[in-house]
PDB file of C-alpha atoms in Angstrom:
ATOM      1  CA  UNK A  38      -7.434  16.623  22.725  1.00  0.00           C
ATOM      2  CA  UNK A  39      -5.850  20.253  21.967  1.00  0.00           C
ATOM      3  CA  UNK A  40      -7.122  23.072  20.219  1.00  0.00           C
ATOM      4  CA  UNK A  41      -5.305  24.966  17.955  1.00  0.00           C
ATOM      5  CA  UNK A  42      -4.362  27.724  21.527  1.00  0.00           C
ATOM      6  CA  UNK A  43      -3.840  25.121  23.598  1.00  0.00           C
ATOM      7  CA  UNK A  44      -0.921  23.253  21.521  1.00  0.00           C
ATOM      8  CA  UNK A  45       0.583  26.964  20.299  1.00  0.00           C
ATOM      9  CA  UNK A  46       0.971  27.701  23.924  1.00  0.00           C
ATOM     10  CA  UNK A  47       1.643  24.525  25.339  1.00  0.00           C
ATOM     11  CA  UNK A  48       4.959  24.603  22.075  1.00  0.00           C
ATOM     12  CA  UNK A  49       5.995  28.048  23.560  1.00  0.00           C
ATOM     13  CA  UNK A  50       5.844  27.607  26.853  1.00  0.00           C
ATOM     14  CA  UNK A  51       8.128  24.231  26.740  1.00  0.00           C
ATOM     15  CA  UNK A  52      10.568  26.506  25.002  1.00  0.00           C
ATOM     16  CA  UNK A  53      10.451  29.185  27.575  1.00  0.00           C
ATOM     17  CA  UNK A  54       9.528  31.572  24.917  1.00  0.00           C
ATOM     18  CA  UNK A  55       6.872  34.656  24.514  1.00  0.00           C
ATOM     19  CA  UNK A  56       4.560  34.338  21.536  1.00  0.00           C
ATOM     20  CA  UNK A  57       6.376  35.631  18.541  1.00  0.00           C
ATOM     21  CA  UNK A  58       4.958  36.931  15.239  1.00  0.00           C
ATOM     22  CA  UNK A  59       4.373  33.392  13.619  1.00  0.00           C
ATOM     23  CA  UNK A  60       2.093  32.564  16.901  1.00  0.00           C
ATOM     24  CA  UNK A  61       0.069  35.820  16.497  1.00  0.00           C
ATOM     25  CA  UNK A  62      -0.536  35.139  12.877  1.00  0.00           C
ATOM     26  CA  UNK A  63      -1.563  31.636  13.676  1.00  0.00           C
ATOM     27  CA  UNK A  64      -3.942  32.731  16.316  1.00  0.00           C
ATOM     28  CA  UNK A  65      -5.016  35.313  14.413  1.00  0.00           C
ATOM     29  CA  UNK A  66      -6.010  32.333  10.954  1.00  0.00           C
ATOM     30  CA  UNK A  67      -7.657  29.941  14.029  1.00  0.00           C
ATOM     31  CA  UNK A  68      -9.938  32.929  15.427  1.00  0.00           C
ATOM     32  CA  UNK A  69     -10.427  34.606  11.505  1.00  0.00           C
ATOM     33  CA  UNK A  70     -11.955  31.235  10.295  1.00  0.00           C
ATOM     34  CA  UNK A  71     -13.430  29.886  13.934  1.00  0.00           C
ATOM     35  CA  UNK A  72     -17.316  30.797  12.696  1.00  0.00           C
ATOM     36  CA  UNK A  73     -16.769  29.006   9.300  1.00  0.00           C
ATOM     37  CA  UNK A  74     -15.103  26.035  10.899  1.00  0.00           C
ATOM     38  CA  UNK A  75     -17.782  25.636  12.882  1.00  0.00           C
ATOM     39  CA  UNK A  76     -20.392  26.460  10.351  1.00  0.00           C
ATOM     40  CA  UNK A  77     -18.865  23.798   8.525  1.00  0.00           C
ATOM     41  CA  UNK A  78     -19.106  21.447  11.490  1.00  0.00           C
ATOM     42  CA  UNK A  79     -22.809  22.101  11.369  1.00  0.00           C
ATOM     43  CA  UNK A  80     -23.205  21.046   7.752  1.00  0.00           C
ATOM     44  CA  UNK A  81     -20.889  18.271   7.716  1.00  0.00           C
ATOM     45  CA  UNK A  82     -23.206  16.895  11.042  1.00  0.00           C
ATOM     46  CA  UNK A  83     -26.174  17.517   9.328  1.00  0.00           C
ATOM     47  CA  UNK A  84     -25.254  15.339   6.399  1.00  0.00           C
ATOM     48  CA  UNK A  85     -23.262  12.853   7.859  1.00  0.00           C
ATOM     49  CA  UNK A  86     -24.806   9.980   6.646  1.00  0.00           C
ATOM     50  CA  UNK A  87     -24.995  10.860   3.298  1.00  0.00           C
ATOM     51  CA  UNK A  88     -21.476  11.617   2.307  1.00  0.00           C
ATOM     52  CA  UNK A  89     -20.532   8.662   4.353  1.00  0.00           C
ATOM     53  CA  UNK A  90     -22.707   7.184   1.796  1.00  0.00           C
ATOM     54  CA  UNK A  91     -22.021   8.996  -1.017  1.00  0.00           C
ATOM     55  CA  UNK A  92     -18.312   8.513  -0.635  1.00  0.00           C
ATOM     56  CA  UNK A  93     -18.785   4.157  -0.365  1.00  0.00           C
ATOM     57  CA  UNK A  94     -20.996   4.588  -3.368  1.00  0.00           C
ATOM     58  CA  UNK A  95     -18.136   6.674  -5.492  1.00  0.00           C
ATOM     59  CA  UNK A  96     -15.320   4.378  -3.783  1.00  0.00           C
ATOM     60  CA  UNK A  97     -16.656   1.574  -4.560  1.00  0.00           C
ATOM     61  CA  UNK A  98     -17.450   2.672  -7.955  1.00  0.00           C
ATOM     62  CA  UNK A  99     -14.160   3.759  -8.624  1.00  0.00           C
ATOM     63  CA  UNK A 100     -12.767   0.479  -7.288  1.00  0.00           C
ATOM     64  CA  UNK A 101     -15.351  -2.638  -7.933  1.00  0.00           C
ATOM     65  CA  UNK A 102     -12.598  -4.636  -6.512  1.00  0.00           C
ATOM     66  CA  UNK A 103     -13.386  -4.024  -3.646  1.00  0.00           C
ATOM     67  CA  UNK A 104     -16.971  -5.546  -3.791  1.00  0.00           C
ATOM     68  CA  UNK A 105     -16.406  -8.775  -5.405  1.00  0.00           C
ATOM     69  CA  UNK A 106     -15.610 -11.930  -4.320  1.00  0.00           C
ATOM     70  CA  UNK A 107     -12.184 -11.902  -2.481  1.00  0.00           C
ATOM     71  CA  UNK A 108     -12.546  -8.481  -2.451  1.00  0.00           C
ATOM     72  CA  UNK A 109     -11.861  -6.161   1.060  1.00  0.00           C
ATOM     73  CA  UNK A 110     -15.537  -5.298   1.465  1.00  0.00           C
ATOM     74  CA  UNK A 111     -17.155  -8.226   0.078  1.00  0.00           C
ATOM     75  CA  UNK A 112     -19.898  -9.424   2.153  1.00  0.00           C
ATOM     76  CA  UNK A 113     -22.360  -7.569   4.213  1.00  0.00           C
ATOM     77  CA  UNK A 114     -19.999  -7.365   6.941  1.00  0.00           C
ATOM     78  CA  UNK A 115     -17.188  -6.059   5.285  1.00  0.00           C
ATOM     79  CA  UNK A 116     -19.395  -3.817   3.503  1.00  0.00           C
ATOM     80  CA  UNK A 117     -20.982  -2.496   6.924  1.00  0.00           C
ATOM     81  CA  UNK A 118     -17.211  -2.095   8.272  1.00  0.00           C
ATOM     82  CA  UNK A 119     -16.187  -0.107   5.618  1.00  0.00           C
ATOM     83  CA  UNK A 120     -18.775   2.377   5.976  1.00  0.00           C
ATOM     84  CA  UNK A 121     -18.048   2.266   9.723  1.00  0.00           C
ATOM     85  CA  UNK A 122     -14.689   2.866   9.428  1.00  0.00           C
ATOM     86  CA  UNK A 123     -15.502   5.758   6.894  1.00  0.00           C
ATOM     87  CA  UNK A 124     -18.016   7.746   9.282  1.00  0.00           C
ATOM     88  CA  UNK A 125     -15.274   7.418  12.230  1.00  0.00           C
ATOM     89  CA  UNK A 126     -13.130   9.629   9.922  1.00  0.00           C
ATOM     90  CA  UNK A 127     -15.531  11.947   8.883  1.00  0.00           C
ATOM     91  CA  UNK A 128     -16.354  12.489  13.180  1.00  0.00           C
ATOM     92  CA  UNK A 129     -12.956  12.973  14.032  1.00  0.00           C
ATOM     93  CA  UNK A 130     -11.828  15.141  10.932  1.00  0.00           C
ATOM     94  CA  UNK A 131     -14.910  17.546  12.054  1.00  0.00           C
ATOM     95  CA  UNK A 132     -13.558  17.100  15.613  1.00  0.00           C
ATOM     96  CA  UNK A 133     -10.088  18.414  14.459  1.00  0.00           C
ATOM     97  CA  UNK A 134     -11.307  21.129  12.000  1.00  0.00           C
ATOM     98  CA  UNK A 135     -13.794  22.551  14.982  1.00  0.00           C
ATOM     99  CA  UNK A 136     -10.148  22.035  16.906  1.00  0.00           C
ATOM    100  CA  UNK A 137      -8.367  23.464  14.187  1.00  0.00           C
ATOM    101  CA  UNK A 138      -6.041  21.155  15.081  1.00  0.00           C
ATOM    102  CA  UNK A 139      -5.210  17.272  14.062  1.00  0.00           C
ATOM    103  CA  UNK A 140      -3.633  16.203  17.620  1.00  0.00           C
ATOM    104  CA  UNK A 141      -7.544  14.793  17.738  1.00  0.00           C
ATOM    105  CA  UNK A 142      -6.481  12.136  14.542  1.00  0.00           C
ATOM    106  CA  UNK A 143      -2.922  11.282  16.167  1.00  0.00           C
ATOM    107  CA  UNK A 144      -4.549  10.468  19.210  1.00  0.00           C
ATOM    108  CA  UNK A 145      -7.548   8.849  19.015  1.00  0.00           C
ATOM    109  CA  UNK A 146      -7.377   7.486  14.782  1.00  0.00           C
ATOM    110  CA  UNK A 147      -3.980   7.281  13.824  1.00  0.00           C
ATOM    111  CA  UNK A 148      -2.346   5.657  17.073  1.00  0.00           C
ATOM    112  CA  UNK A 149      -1.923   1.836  15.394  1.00  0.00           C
ATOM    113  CA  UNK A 150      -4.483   2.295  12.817  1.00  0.00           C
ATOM    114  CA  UNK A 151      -1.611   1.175  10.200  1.00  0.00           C
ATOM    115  CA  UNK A 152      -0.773  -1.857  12.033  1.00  0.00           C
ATOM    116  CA  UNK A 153      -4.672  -2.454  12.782  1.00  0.00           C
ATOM    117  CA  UNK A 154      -5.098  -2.708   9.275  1.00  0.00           C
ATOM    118  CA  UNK A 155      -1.944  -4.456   8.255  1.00  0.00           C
ATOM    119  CA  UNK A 156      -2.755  -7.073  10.539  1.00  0.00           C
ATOM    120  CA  UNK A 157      -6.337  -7.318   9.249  1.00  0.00           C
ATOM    121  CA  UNK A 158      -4.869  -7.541   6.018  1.00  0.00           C
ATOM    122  CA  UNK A 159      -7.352  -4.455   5.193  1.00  0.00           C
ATOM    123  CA  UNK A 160      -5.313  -2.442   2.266  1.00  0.00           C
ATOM    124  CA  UNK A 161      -4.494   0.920   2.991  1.00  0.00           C
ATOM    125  CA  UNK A 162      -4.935   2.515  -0.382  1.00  0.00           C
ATOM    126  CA  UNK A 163      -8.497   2.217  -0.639  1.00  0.00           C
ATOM    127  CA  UNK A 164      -8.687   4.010   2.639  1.00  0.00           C
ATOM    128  CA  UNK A 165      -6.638   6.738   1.133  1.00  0.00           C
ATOM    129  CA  UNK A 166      -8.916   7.190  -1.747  1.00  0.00           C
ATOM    130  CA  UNK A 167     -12.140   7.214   0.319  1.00  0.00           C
ATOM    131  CA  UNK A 168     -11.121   9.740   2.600  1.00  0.00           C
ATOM    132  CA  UNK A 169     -10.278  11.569  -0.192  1.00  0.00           C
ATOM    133  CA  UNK A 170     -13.992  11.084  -1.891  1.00  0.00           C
ATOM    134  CA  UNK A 171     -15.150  12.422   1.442  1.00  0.00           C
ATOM    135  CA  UNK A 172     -12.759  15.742   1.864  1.00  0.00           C
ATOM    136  CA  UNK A 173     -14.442  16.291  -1.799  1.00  0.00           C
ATOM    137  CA  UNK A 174     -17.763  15.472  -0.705  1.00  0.00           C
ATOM    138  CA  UNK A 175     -17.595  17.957   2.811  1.00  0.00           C
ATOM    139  CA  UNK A 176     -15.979  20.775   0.131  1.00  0.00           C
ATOM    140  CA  UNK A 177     -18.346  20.286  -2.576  1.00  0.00           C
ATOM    141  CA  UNK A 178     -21.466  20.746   0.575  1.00  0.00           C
ATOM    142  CA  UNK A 179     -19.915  23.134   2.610  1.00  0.00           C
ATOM    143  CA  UNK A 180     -19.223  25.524  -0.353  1.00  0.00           C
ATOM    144  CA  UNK A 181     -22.863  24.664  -1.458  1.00  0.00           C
ATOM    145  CA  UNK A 182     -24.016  25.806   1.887  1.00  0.00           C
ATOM    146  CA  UNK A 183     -22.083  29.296   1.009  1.00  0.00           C
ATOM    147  CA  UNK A 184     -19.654  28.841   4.171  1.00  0.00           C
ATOM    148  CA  UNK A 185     -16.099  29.994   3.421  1.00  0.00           C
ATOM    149  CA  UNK A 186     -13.554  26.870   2.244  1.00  0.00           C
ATOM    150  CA  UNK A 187      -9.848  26.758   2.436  1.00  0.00           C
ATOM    151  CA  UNK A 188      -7.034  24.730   3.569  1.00  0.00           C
ATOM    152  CA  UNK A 189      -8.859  24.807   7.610  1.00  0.00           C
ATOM    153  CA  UNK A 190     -11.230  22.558   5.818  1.00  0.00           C
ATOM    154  CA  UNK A 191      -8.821  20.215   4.153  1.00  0.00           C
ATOM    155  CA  UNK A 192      -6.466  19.822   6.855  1.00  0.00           C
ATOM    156  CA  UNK A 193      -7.583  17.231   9.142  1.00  0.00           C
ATOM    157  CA  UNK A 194      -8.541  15.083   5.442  1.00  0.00           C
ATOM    158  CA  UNK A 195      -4.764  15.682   4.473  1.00  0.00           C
ATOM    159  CA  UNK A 196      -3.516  14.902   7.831  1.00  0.00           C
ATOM    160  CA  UNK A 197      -5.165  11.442   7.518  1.00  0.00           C
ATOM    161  CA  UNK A 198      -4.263  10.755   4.528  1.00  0.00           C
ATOM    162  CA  UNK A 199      -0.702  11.996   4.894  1.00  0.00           C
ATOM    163  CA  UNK A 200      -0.096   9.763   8.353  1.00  0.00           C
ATOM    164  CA  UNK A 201      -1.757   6.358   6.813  1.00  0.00           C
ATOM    165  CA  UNK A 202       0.065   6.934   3.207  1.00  0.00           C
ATOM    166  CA  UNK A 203       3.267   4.394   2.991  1.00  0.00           C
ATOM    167  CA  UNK A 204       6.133   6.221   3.775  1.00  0.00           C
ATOM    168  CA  UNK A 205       9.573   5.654   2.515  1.00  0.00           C
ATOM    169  CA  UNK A 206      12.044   4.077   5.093  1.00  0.00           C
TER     170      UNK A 206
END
């Protein structure tokens, strides 16, 4: 895993080039929001649970599919794995926004997750929305908590949602 330093130098120095304005600027965002990032880590650990909860209880709300018979996360097990799979995306999106950087997600979520679920016949959509319940749900307590929000905050929700979406071929 890479911070946000780590990969901007790691990018320059494979090109055999100094840092130019665009680097400064980005070090400059990662170090300007580094307390609230990590501020925000703090109230996103504190609550895990809850919005893990909160975001099954609005997901599957939104989608009652879901819960009945035949449905994806019908039965207790199901349910349970869900919820599971929900809480490992709210760790590792606090991992990468502490980070400020996804590499986190690519390496340790995203690697195969499509085909994981494809092959599980788990439906990708559904996974979409509740990641997106939860990137509302860490706003919606981290502004609450009156720590600075911003893109930093969405990112590493966006960047999950952007690599699992379908893309065209």
């Amino acid at each position: 895993m890479r911070d946000t330093i780590t990969s901007l130098i790691n990018n320059y120095d494979a090109k055999g080039r100094y840092l130019d304005r665009d680097a400064v600027d980005q070090l400059k965002s990662y170090f300007e929001t580094g307390t609230a990032r990590v501020k925000a880590a703090t109230v996103i650990n504190s609550m895990a649970a809850s919005l893990v909860k909160q975001a099954g209880i609005t997901l599957f709300a939104q989608q009652p599919e879901l819960i009945r018979p035949g449905g994806n996360a019908y039965t207790t097990r199901r349910y349970a794995a869900c919820l599971r799979d929900m809480d490992y995306y709210l760790r590792y999106a606090t991992y990468a926004l502490v980070a400020g950087n996804t590499d986190v997600l690519d390496e340790r979520v995203l690697q195969g997750l499509r085909e994981t679920y494809n092959s599980l016949e788990v439906p990708i959509g559904p996974t979409l929305v509740g990641i997106g319940i939860l990137k509302e749900l860490v706003k919606s307590e981290v502004a609450a908590a009156g720590i600075q929000t911003g893109a930093f905050l969405e990112a590493p929700f966006d960047h999950l949602i952007s690599e699992l979406a379908e893309k065209d071929i």
